[in-house]
Short mmCIF file of N, CA and C in Angstrom, two decimals:
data_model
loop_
_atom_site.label_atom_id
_atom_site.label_comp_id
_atom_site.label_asym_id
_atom_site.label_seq_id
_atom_site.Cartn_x
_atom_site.Cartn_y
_atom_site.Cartn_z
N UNK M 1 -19.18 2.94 -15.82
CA UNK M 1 -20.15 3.30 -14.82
C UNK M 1 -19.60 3.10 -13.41
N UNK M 2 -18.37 2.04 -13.41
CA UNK M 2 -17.83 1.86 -11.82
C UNK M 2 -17.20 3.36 -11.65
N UNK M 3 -17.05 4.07 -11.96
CA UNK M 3 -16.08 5.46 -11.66
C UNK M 3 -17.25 6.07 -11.40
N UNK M 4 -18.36 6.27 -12.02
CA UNK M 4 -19.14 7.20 -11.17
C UNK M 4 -19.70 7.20 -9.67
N UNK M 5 -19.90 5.43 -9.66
CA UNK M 5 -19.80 4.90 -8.43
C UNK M 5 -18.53 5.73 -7.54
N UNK M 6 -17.71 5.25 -8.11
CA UNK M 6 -16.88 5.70 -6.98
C UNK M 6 -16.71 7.12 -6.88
N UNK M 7 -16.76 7.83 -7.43
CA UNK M 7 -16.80 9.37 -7.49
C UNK M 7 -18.40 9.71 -6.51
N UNK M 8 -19.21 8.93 -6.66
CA UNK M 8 -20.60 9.20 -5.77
C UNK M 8 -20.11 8.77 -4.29
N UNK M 9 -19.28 7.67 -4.09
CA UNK M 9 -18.92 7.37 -2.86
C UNK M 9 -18.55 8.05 -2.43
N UNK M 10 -17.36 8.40 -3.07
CA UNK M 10 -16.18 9.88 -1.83
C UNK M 10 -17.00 11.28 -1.87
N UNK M 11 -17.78 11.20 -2.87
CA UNK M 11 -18.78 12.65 -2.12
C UNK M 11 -19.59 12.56 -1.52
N UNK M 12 -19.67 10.92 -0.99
CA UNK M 12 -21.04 10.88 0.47
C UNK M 12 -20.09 11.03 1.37
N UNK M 13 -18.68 10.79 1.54
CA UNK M 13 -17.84 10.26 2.99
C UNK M 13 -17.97 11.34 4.08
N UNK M 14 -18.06 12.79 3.03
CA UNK M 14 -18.03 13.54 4.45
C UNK M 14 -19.55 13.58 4.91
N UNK M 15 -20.74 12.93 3.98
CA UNK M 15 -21.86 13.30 4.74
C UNK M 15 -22.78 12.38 5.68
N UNK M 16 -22.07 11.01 5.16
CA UNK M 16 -22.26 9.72 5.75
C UNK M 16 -21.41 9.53 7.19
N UNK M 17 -20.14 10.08 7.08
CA UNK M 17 -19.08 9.70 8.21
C UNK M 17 -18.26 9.41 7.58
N UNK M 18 -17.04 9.01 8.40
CA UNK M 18 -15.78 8.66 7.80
C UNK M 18 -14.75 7.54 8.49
N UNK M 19 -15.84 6.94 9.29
CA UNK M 19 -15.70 5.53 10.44
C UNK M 19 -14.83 4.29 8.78
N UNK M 20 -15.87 4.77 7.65
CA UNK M 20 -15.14 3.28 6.82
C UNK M 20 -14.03 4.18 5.55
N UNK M 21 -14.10 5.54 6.05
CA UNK M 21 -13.35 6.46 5.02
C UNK M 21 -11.91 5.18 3.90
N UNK M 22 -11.40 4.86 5.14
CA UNK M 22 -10.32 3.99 4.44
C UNK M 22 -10.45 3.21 3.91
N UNK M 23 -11.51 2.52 3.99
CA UNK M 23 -11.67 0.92 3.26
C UNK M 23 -12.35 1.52 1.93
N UNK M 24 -13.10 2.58 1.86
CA UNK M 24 -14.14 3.25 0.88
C UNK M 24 -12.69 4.20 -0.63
N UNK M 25 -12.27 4.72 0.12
CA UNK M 25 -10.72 5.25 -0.66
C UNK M 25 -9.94 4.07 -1.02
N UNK M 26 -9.51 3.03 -0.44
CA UNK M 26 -8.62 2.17 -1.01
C UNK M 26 -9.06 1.46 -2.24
N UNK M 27 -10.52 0.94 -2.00
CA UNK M 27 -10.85 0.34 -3.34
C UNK M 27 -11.36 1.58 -4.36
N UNK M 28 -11.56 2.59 -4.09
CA UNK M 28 -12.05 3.47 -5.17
C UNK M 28 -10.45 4.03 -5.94
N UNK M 29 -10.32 4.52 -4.59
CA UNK M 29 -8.58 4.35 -5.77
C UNK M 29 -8.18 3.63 -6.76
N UNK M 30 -8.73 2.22 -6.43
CA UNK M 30 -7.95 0.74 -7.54
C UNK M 30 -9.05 1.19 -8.50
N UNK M 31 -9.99 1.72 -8.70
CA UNK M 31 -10.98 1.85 -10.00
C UNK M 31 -10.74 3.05 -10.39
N UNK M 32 -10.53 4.35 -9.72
CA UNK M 32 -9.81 5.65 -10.44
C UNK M 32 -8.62 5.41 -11.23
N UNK M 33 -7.71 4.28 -10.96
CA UNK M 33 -6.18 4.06 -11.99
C UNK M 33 -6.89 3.43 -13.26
N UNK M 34 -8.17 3.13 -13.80
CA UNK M 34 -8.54 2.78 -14.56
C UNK M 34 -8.66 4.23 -15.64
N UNK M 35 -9.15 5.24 -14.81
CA UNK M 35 -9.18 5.87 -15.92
C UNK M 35 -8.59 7.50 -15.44
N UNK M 36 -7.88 7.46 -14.10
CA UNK M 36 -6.70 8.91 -14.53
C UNK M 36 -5.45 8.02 -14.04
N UNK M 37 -4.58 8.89 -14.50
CA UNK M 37 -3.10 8.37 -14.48
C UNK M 37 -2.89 8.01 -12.75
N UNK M 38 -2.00 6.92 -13.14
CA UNK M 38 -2.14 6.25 -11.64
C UNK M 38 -1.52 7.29 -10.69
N UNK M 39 -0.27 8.24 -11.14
CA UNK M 39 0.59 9.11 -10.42
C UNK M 39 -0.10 9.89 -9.57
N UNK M 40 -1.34 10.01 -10.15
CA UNK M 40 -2.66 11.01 -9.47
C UNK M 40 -3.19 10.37 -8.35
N UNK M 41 -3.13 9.38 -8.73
CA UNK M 41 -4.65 8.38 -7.61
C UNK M 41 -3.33 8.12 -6.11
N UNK M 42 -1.81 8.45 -6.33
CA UNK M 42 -1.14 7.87 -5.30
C UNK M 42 -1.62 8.87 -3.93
N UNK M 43 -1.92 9.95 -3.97
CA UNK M 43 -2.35 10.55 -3.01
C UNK M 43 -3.61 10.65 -2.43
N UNK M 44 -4.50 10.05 -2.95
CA UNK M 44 -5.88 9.05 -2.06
C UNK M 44 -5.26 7.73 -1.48
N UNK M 45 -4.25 7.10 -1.73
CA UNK M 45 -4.17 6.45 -0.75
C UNK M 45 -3.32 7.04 0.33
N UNK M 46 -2.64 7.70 0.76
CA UNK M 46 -2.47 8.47 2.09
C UNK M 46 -3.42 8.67 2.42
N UNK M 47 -4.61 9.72 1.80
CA UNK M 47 -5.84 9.87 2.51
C UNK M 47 -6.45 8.92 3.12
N UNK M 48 -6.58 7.67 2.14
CA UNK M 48 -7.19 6.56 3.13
C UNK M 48 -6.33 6.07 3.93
N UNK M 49 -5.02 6.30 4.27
CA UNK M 49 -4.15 5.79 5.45
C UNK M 49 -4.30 6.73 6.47
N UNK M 50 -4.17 7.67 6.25
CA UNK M 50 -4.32 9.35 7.54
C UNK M 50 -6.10 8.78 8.01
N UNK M 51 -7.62 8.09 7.04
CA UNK M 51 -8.28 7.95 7.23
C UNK M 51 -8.97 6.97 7.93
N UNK M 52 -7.92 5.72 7.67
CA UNK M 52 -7.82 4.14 8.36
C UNK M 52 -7.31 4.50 9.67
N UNK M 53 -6.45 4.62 10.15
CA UNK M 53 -5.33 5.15 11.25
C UNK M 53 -6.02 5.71 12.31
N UNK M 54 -6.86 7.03 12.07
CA UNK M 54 -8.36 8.23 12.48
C UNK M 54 -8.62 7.46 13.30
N UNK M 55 -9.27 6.62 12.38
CA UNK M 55 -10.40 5.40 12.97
C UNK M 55 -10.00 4.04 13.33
N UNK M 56 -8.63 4.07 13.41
CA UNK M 56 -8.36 2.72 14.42
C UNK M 56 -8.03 1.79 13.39
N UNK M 57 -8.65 1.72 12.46
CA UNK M 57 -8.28 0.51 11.37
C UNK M 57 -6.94 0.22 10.84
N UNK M 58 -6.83 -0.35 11.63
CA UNK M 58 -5.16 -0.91 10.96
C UNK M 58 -4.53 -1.14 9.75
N UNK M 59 -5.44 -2.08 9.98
CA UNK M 59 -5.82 -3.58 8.33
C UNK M 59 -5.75 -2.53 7.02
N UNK M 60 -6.94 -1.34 7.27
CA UNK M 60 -7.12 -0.62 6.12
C UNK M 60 -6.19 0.07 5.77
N UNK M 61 -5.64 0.71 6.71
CA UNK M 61 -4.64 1.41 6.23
C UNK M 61 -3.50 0.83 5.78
N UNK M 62 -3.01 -0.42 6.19
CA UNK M 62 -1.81 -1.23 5.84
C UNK M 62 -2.34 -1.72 4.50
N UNK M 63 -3.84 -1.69 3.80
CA UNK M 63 -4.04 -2.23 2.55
C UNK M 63 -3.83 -0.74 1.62
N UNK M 64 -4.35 -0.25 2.27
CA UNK M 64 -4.27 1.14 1.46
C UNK M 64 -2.38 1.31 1.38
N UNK M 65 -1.33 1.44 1.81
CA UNK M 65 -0.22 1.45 1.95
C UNK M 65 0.62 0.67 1.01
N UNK M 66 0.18 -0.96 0.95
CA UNK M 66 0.11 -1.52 0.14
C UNK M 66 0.00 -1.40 -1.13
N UNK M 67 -0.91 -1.26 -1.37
CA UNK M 67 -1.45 -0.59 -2.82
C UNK M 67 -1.01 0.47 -3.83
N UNK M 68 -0.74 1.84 -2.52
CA UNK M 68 -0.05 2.33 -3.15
C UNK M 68 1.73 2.22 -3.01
N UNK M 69 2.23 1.69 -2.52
CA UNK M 69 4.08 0.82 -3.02
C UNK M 69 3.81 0.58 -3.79
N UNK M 70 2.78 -0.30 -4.60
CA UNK M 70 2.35 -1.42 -5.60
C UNK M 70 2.38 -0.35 -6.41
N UNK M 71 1.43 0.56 -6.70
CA UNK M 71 1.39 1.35 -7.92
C UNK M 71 2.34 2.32 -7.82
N UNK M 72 3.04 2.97 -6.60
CA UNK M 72 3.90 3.25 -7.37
C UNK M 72 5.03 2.61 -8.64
N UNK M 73 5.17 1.48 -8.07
CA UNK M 73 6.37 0.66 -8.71
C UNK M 73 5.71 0.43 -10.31
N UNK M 74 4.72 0.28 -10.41
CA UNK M 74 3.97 0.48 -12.01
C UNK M 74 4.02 1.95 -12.28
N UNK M 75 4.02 3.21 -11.71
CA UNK M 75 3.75 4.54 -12.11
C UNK M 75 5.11 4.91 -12.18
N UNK M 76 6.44 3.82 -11.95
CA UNK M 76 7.62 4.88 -12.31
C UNK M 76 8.59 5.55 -11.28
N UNK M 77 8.40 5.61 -10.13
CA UNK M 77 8.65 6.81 -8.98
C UNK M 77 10.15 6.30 -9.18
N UNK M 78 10.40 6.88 -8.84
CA UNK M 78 12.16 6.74 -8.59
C UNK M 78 11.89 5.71 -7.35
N UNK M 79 13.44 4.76 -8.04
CA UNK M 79 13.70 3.68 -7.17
C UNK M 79 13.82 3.63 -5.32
N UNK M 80 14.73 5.23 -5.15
CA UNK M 80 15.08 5.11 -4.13
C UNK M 80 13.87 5.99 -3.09
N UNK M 81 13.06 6.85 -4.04
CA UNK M 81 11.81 6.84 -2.96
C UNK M 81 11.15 5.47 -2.60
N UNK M 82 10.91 4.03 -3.86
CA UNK M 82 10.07 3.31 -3.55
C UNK M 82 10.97 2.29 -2.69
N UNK M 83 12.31 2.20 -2.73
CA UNK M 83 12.73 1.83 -1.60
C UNK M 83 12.58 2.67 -0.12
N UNK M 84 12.95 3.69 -0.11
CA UNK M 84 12.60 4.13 1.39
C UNK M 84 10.81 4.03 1.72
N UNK M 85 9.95 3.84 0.89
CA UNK M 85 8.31 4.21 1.25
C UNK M 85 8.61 2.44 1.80
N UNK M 86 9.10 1.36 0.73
CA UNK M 86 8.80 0.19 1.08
C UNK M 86 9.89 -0.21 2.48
N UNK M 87 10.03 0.42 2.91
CA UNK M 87 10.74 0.18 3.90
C UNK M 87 10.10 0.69 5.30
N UNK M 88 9.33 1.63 5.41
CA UNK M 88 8.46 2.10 5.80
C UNK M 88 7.20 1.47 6.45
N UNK M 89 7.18 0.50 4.94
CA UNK M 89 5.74 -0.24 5.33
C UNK M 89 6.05 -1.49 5.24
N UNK M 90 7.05 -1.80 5.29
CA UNK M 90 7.57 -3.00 6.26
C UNK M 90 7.68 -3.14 7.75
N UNK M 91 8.25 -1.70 8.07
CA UNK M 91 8.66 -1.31 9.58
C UNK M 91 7.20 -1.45 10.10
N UNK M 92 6.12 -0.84 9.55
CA UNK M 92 4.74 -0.89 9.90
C UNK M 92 4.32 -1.68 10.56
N UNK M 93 4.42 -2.64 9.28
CA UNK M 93 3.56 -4.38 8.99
C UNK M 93 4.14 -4.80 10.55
N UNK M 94 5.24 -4.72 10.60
CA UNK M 94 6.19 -5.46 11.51
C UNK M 94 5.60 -4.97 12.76
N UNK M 95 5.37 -3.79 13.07
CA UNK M 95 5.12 -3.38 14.06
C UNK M 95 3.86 -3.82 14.69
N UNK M 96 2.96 -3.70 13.59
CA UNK M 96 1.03 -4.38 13.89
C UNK M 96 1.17 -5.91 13.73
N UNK M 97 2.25 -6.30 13.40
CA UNK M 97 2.30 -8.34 13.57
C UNK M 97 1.48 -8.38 12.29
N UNK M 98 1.46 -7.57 10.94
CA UNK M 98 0.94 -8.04 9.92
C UNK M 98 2.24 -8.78 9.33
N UNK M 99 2.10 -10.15 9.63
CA UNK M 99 3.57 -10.79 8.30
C UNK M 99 2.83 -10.95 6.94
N UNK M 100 1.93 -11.19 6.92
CA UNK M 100 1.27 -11.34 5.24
C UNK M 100 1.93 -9.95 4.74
N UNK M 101 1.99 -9.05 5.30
CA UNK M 101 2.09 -7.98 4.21
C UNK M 101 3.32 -7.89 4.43
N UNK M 102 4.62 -8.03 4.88
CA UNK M 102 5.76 -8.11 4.73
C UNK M 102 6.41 -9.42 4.15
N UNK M 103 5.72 -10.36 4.00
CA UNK M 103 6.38 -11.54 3.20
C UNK M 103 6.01 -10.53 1.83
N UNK M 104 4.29 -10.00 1.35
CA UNK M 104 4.28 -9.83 0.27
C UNK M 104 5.63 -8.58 -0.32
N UNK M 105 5.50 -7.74 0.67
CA UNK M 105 6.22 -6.39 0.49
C UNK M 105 8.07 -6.62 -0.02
N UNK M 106 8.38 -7.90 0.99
CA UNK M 106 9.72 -8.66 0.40
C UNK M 106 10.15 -9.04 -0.84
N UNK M 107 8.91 -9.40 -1.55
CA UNK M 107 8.97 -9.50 -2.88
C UNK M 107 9.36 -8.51 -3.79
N UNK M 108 8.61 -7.46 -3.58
CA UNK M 108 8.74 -5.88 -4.41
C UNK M 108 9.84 -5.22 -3.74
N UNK M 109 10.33 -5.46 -2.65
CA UNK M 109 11.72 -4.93 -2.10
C UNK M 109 12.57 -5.36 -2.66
N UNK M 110 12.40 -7.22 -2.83
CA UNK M 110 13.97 -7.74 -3.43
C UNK M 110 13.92 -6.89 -4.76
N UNK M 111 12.78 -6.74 -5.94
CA UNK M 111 13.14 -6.48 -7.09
C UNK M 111 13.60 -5.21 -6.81
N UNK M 112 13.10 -4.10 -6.09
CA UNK M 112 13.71 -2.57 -6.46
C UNK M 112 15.47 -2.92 -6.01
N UNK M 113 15.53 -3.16 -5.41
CA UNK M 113 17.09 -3.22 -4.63
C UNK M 113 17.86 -3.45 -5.48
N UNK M 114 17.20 -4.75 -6.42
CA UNK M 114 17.99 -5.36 -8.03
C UNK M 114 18.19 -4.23 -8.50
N UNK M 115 17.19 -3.67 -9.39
CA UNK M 115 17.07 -2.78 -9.97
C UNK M 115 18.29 -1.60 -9.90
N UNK M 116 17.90 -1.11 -8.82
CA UNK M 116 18.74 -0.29 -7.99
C UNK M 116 20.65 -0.59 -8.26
N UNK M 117 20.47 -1.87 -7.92
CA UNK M 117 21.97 -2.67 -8.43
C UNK M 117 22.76 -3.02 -7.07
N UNK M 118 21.81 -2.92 -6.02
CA UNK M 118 21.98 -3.53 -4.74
C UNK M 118 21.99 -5.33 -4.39
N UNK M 119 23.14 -5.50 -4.02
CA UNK M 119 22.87 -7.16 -3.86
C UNK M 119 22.52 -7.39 -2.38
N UNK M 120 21.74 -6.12 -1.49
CA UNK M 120 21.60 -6.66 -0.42
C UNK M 120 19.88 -7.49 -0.29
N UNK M 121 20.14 -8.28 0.96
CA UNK M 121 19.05 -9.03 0.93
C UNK M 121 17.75 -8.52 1.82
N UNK M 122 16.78 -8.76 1.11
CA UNK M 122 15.79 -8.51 2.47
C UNK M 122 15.39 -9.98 3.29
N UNK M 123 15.56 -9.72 4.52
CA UNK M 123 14.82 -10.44 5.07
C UNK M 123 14.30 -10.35 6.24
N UNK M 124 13.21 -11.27 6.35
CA UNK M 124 11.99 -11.30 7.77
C UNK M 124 12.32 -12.59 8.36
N UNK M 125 12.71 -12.18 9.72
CA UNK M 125 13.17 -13.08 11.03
C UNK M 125 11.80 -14.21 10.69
N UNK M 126 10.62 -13.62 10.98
CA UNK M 126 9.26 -14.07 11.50
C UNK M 126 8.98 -14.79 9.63
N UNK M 127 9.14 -14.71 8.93
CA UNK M 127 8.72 -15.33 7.46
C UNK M 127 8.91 -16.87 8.06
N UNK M 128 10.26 -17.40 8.59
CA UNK M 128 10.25 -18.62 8.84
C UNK M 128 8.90 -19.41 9.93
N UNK M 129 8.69 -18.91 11.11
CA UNK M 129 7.55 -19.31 11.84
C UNK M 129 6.48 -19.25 11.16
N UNK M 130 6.05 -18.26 10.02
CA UNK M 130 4.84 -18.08 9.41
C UNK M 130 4.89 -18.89 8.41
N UNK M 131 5.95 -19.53 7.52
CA UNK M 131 5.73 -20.49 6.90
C UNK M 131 5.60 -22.13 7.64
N UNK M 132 6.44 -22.16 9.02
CA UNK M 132 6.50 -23.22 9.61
C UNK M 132 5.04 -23.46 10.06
N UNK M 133 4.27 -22.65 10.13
CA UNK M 133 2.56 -22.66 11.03
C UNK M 133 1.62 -22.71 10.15
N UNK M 134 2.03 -22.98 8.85
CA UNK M 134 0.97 -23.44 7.68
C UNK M 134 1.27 -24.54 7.38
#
């Protein structure tokens, strides 16, 4: 019954507005990979990033961005797209002073790089101050 929900949501967005478009797509996305193939659902989250962005929302769109790196790396994509996307949304994070999402994003970078058969390292200048300030 949560999918119809969310299928009722994105057909109010254009009649309601589209001020929360991004925050409304990012989580409906995470309940559409429940039941179509996740490869499908990766292009609602651009929408909710092109839709977060619209409207100023940062946050949303850097979660929506998030999410989908994340599923790609479960859906398969070739390594060296999900390295260049995660690189991307590192440059982002970095740019809006989100470090939460580049400490997390470091994580899923070191593994593709492995993968890949790269021994280079990632790292964030700012990870050290953000751990020193907790």
């Amino acid at each position: 019954s949560g999918y119809r929900y969310v299928k009722l949501a994105l057909s109010l967005l254009d009649k309601v507005g589209r001020e929360s478009a991004g925050e409304v797509i990012c989580f409906a996305t995470q309940v559409k990979i429940f039941v179509e193939p996740i490869q499908a659902a990766l292009e609602f989250h651009d929408n909710g990033y092109a839709a977060s962005m619209a409207a100023g929302d940062v946050f949303s769109a850097m979660v929506n961005k998030l999410l989908k790196t994340s599923c790609m790396y479960v859906a398969g994509v070739k390594l060296h797209i999900l390295r260049d996307d995660h690189e991307k949304m590192m440059r982002l994070a970095k740019e809006n002073n989100h470090l939460i999402f580049l400490v997390q994003m470091k994580q899923v970078q070191r593994d593709v790089l492995r993968l890949i058969g790269s021994d280079e390292e990632v790292t964030i200048p700012e990870e050290e101050k953000l751990i020193a300030s907790n």
